[in-house]
Short mmCIF file of C-alpha atoms and ligand atoms in Angstrom, two decimals:
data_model
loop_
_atom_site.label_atom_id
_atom_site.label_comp_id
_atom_site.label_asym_id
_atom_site.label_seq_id
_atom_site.Cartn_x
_atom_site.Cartn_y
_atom_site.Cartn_z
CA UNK A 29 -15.43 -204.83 -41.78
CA UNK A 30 -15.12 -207.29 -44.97
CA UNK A 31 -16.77 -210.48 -44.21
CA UNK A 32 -14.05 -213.75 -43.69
CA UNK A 33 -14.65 -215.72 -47.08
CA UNK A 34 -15.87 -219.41 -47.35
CA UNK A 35 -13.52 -221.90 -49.10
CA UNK A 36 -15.23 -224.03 -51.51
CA UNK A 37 -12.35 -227.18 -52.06
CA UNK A 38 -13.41 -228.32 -55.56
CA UNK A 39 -15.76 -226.57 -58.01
CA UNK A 40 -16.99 -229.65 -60.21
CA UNK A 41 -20.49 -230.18 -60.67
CA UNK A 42 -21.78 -229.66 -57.45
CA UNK A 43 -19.38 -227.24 -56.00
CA UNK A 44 -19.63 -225.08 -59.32
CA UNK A 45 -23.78 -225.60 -58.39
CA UNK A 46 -23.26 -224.29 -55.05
CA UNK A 47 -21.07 -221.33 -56.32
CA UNK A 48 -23.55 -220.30 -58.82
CA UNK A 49 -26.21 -220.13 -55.60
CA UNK A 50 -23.72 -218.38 -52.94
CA UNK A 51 -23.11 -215.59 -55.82
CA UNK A 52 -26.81 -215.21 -56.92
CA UNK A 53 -27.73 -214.88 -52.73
CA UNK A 54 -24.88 -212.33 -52.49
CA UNK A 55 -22.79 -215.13 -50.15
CA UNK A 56 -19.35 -213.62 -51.17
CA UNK A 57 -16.19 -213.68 -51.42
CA UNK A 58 -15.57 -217.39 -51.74
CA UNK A 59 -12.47 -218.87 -52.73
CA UNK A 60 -12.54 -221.76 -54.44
CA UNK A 61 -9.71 -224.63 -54.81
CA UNK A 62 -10.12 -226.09 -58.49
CA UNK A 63 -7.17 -227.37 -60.23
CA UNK A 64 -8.87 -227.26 -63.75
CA UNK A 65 -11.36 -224.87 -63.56
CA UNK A 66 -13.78 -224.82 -66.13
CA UNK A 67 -13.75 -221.85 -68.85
CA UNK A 68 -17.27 -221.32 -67.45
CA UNK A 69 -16.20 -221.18 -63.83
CA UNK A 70 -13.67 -219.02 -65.04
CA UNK A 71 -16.06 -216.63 -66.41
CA UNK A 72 -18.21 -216.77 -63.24
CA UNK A 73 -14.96 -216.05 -60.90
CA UNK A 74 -14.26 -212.83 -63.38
CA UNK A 75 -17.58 -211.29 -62.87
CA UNK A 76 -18.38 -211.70 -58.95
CA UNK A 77 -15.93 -211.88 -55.66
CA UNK A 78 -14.50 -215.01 -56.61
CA UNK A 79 -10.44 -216.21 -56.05
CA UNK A 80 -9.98 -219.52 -58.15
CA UNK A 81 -6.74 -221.42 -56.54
CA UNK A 82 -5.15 -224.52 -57.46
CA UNK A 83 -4.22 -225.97 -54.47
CA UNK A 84 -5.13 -225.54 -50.87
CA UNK A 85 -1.78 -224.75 -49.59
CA UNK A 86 -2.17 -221.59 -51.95
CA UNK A 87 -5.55 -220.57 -50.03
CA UNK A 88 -3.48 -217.52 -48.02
CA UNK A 89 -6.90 -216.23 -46.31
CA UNK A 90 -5.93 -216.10 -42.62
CA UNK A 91 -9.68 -216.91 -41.38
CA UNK A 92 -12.66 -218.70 -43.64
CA UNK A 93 -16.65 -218.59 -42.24
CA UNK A 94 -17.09 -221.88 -43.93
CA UNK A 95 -15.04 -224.50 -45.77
CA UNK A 96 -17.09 -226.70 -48.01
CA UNK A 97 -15.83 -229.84 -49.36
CA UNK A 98 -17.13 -231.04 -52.83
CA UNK A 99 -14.70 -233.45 -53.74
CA UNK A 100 -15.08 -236.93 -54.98
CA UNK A 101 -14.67 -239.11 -51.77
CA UNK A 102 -11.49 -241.11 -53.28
CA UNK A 103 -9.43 -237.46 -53.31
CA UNK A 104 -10.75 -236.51 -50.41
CA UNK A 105 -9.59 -239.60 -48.78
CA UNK A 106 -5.86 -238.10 -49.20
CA UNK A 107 -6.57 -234.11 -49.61
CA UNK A 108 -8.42 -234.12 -45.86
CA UNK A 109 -5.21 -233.97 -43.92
CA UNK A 110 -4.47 -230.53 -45.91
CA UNK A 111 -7.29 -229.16 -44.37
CA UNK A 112 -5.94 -229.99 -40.76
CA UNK A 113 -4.89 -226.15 -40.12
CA UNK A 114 -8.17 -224.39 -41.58
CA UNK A 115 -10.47 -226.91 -39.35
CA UNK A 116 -8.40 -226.03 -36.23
CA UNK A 117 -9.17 -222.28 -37.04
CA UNK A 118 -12.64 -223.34 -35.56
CA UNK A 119 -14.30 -222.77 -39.12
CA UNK A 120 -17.57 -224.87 -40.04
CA UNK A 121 -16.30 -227.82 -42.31
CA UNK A 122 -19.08 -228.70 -44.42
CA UNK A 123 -18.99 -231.84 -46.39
CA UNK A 124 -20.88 -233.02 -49.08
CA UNK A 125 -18.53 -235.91 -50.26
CA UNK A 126 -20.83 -239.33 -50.26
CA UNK A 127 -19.60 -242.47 -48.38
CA UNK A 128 -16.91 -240.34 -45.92
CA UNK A 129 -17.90 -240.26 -42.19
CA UNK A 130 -17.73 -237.17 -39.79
CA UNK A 131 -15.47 -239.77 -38.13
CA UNK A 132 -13.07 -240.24 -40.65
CA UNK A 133 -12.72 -236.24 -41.39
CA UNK A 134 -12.03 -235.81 -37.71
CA UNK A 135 -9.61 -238.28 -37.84
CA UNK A 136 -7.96 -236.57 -40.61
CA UNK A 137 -8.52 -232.47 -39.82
CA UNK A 138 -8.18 -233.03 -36.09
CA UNK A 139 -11.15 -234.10 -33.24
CA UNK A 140 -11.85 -230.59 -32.65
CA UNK A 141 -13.03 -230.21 -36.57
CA UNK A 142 -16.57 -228.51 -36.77
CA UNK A 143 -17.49 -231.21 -38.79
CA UNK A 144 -21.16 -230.89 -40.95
CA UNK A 145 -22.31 -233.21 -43.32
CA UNK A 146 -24.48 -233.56 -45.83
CA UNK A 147 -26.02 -235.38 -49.03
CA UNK A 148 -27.78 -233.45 -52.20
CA UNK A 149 -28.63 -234.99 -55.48
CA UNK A 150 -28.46 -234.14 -58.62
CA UNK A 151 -31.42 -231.62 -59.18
CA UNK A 152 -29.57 -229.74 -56.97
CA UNK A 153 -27.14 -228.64 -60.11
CA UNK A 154 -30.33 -226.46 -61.22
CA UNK A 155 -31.39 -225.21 -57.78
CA UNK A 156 -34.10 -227.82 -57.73
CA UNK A 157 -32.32 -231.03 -55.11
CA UNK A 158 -32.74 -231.89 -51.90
CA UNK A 159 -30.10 -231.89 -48.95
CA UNK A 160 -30.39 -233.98 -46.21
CA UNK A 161 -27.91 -231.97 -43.57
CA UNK A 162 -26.63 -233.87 -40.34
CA UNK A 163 -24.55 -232.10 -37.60
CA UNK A 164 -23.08 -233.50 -34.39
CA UNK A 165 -22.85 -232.39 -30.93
CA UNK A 166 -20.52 -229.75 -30.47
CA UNK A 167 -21.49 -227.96 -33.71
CA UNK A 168 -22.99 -224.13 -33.13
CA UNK A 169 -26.65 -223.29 -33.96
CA UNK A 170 -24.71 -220.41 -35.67
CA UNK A 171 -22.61 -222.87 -38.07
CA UNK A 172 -25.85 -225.19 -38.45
CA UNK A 173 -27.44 -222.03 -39.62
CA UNK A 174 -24.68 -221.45 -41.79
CA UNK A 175 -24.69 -224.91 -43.47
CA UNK A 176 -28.10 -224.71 -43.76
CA UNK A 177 -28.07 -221.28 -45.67
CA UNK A 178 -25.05 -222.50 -47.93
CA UNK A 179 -26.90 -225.98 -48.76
CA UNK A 180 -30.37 -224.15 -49.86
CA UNK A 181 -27.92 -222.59 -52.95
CA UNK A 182 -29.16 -226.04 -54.39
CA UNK A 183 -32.47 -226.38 -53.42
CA UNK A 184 -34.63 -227.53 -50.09
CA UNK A 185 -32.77 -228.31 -47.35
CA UNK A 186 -33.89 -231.62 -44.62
CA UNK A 187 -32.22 -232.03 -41.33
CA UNK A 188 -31.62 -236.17 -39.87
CA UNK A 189 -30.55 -236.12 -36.43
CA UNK A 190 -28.26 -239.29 -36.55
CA UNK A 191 -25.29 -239.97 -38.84
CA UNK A 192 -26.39 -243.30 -40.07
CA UNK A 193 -29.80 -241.79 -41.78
CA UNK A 194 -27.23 -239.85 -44.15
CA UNK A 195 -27.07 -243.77 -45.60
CA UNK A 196 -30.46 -243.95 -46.22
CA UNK A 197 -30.77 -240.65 -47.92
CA UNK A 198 -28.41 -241.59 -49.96
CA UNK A 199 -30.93 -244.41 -50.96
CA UNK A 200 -33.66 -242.18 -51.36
CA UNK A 201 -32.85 -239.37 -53.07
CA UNK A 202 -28.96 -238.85 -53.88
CA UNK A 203 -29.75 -241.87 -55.62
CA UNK A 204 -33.38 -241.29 -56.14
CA UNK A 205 -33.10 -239.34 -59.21
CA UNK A 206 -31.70 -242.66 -61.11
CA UNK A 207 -34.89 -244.79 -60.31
CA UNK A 208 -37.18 -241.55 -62.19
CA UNK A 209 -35.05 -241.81 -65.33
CA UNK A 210 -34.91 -245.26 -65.21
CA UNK A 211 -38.80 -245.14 -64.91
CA UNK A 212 -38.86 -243.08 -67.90
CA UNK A 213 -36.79 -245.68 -70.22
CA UNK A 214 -39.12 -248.27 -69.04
CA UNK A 215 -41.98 -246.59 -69.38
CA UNK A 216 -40.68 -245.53 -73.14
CA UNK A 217 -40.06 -248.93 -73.65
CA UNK A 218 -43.68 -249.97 -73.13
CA UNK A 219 -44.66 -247.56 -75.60
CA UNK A 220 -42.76 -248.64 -77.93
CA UNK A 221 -43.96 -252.24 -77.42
CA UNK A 222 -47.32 -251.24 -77.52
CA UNK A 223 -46.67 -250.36 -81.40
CA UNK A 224 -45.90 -246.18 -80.51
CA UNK A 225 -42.88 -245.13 -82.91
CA UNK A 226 -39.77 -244.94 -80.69
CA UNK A 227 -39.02 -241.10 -80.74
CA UNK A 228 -43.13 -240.58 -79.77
CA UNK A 229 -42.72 -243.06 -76.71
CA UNK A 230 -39.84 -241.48 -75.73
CA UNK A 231 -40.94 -237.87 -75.93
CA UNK A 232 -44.72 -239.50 -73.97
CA UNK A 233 -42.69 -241.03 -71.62
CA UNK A 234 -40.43 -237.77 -70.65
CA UNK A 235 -43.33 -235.14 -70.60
CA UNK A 236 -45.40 -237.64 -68.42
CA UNK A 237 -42.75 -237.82 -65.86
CA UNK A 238 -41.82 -234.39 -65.69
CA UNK A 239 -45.52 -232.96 -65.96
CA UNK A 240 -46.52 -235.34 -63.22
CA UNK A 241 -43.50 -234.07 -60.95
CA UNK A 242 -44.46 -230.66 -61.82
CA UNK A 243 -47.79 -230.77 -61.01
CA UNK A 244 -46.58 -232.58 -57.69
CA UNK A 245 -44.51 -229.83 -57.02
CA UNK A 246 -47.40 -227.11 -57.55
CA UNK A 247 -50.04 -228.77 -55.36
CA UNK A 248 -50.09 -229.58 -51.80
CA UNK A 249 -52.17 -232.69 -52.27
CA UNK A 250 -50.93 -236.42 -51.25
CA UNK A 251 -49.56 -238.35 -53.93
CA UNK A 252 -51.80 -241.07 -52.96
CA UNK A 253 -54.76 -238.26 -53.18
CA UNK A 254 -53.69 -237.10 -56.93
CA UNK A 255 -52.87 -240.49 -57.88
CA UNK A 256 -56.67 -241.66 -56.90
CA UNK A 257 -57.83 -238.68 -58.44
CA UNK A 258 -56.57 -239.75 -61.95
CA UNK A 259 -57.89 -243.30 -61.63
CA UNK A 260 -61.47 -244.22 -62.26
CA UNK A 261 -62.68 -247.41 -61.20
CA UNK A 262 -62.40 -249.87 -63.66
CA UNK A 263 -60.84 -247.43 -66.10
CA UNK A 264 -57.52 -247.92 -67.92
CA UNK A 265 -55.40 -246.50 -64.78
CA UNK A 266 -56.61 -248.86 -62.42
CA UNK A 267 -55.96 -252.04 -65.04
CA UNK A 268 -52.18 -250.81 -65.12
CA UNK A 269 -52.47 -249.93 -61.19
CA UNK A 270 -53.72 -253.59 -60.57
CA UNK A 271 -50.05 -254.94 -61.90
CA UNK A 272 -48.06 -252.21 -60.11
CA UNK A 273 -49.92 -252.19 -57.01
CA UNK A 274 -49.84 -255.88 -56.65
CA UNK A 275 -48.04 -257.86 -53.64
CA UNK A 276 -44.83 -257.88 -55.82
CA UNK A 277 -45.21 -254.97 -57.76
CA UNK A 278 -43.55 -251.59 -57.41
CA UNK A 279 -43.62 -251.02 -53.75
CA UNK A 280 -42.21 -254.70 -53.13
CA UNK A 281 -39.67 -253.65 -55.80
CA UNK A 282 -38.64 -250.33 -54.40
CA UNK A 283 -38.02 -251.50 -50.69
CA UNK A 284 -35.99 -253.83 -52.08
CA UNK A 285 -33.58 -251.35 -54.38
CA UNK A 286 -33.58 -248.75 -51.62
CA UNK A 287 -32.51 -251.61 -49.19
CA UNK A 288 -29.80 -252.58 -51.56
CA UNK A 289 -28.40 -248.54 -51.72
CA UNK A 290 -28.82 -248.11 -47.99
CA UNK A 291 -26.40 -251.09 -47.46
CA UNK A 292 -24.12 -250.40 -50.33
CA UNK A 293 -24.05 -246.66 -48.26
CA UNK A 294 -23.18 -248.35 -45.27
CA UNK A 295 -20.59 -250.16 -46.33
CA UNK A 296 -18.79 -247.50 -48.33
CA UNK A 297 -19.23 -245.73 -45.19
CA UNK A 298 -17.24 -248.45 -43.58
CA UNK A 299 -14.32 -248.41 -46.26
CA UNK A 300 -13.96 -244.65 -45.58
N1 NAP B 25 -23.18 -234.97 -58.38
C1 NAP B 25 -24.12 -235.33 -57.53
O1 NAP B 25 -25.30 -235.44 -57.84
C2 NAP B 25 -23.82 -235.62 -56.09
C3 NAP B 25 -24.85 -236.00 -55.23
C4 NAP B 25 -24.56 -236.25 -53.89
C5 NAP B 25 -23.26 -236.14 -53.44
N2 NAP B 25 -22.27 -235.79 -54.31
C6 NAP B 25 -20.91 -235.74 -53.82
O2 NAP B 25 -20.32 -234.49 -54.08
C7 NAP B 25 -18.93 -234.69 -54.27
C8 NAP B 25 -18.52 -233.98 -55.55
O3 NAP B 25 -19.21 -234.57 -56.65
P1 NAP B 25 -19.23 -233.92 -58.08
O4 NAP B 25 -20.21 -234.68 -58.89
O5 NAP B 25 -19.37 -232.44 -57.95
O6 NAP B 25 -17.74 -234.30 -58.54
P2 NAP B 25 -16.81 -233.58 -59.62
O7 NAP B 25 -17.64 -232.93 -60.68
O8 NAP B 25 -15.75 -234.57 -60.01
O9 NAP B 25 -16.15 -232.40 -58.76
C9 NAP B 25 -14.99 -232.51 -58.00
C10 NAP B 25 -14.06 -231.39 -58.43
O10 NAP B 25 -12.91 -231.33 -57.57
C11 NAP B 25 -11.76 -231.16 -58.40
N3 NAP B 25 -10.54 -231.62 -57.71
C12 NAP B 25 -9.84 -232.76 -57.90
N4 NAP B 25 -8.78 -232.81 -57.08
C13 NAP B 25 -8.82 -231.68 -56.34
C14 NAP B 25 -8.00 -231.16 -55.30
N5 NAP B 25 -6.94 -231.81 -54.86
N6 NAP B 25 -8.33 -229.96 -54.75
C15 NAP B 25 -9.41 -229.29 -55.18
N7 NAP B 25 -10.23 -229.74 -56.17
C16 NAP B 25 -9.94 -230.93 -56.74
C17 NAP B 25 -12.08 -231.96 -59.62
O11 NAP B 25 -11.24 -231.61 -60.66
P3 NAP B 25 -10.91 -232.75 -61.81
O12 NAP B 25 -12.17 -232.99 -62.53
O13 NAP B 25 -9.85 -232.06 -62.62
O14 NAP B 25 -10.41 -233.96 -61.07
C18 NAP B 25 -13.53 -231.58 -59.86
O15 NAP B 25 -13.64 -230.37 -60.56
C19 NAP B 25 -18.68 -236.20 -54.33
O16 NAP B 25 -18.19 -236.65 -53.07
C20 NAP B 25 -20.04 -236.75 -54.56
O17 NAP B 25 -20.18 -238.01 -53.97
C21 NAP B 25 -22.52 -235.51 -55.63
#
């Protein structure tokens, strides 16, 4: 018997990210609602079991396993009420929008929705994010399992077991990403203020971030472990480390930023 497809309602960056997982893991046929699809998307669609629509009242698939929502929350805010009659088929409704609440979807596609959501970040375009997941009561260990094995098309997968931690993901690592490049411009700039030519700085400052987060990634040691391992006492790590590490350095700095992203979550959270 063919397998019921999973709706994918827009293929942007993400969506087109999670596409490009669901075909490599053999997670076909999808359908996916894109009203300018991209010529690459285009070219993906032609080659596996993909149906590009441009609207969801042209989805004519009588039952979906899945419909994932990767639309910017500000459309979703008026395309959710389309939705109504695929969420009352009883099909898992997984959303990745930021800011919208499982209660505002249920509002819109009916109390009975199978409602899942969940936040990546950007790594997650090359297979290489995080995504936290959250599910309410009601939802089937089946569909969680489902979500779950859709999610991982962009990388690791992390479940939070109440709503309101999906806010302070958001301030760790959807956002997260931002703080590492920003680290990277800053830490360019101190090159170059040290006397380093600009483009050297730059180039320093990239490979340092991304070799450190590589070799982070390869070994199962602490941070705090490899971090102590590269600093020797009274050496040139632990002069800079004296400045960050200080009462107001970059800890004192970070709670504060991730405190401001949590709160600007919530409250987006409450405009939804
Ligand atoms: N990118 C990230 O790192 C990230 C991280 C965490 C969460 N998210 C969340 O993921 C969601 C999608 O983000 P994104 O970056 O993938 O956005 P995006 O690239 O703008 O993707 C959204 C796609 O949906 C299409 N679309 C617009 N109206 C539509 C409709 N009525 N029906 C179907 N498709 C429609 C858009 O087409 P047009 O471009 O033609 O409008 C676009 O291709 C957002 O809620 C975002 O908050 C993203």
């Amino acid at each position: 018997m063919a397998k019921d497809p999973i709706l994918l309602i827009g293929a942007g960056r993400m969506g087109g990210a999670l596409l490009k997982g669901w075909i490599a893991k053999g997670l076909t046929p999808v359908i996916a609602v894109e009203p300018k699809p991209s010529a690459a998307l285009l070219k993906i669609a032609r080659k596996a079991r993909v149906l590009i629509v441009p609207t969801i009242e042209d989805v004519k698939a009588k039952r979906v396993r899945a419909c994932v929502i990767a639309l910017k929350p500000q459309i979703l805010k008026t395309e959710a009420v389309r939705l109504k009659a695929i969420a009352a088929s009883g099909a898992l409704m997984l959303s990745i929008a930021a800011g919208t609440t499982i209660a505002f979807l249920k509002q819109s596609c009916g109390a009975r929705a199978k409602v899942v959501r969940a936040m990546p970040n950007t790594p997650g375009s090359i297979g290489r994010g995080i995504t936290a997941i959250y599910a309410p009561k009601g939802v089937a260990p089946a569909q969680k399992a489902l979500a779950e094995s859709l999610l991982s098309a962009l990388g690791a997968t992390v479940w939070v077991k109440q709503e309101s931690q999906i806010d302070s993901v958001t301030a760790v690592s959807g956002s997260g990403p931002a703080y590492v490049f920003l680290m990277v411009e800053a830490l360019a700039d101190a090159g170059e203020a040290e006397g380093l030519p600009r483009k050297v700085a730059e180039q320093l400052a990239r490979a340092t971030i991304t070799g450190a987060g590589a070799l982070l990634d390869a070994e199962m040691t602490e941070p705090a472990v490899l971090r102590q391992n590269v600093t020797s006492p009274g050496g040139t790590t632990q002069a800079a480390l004296n400045v960050l590490m200080a009462e107001d350095g970059l800890a004192a700095l970070m709670r504060r930023a991730v405190d401001a992203a949590n709160r600007r979550a919530e409250e987006l959270g409450r405009l939804s």
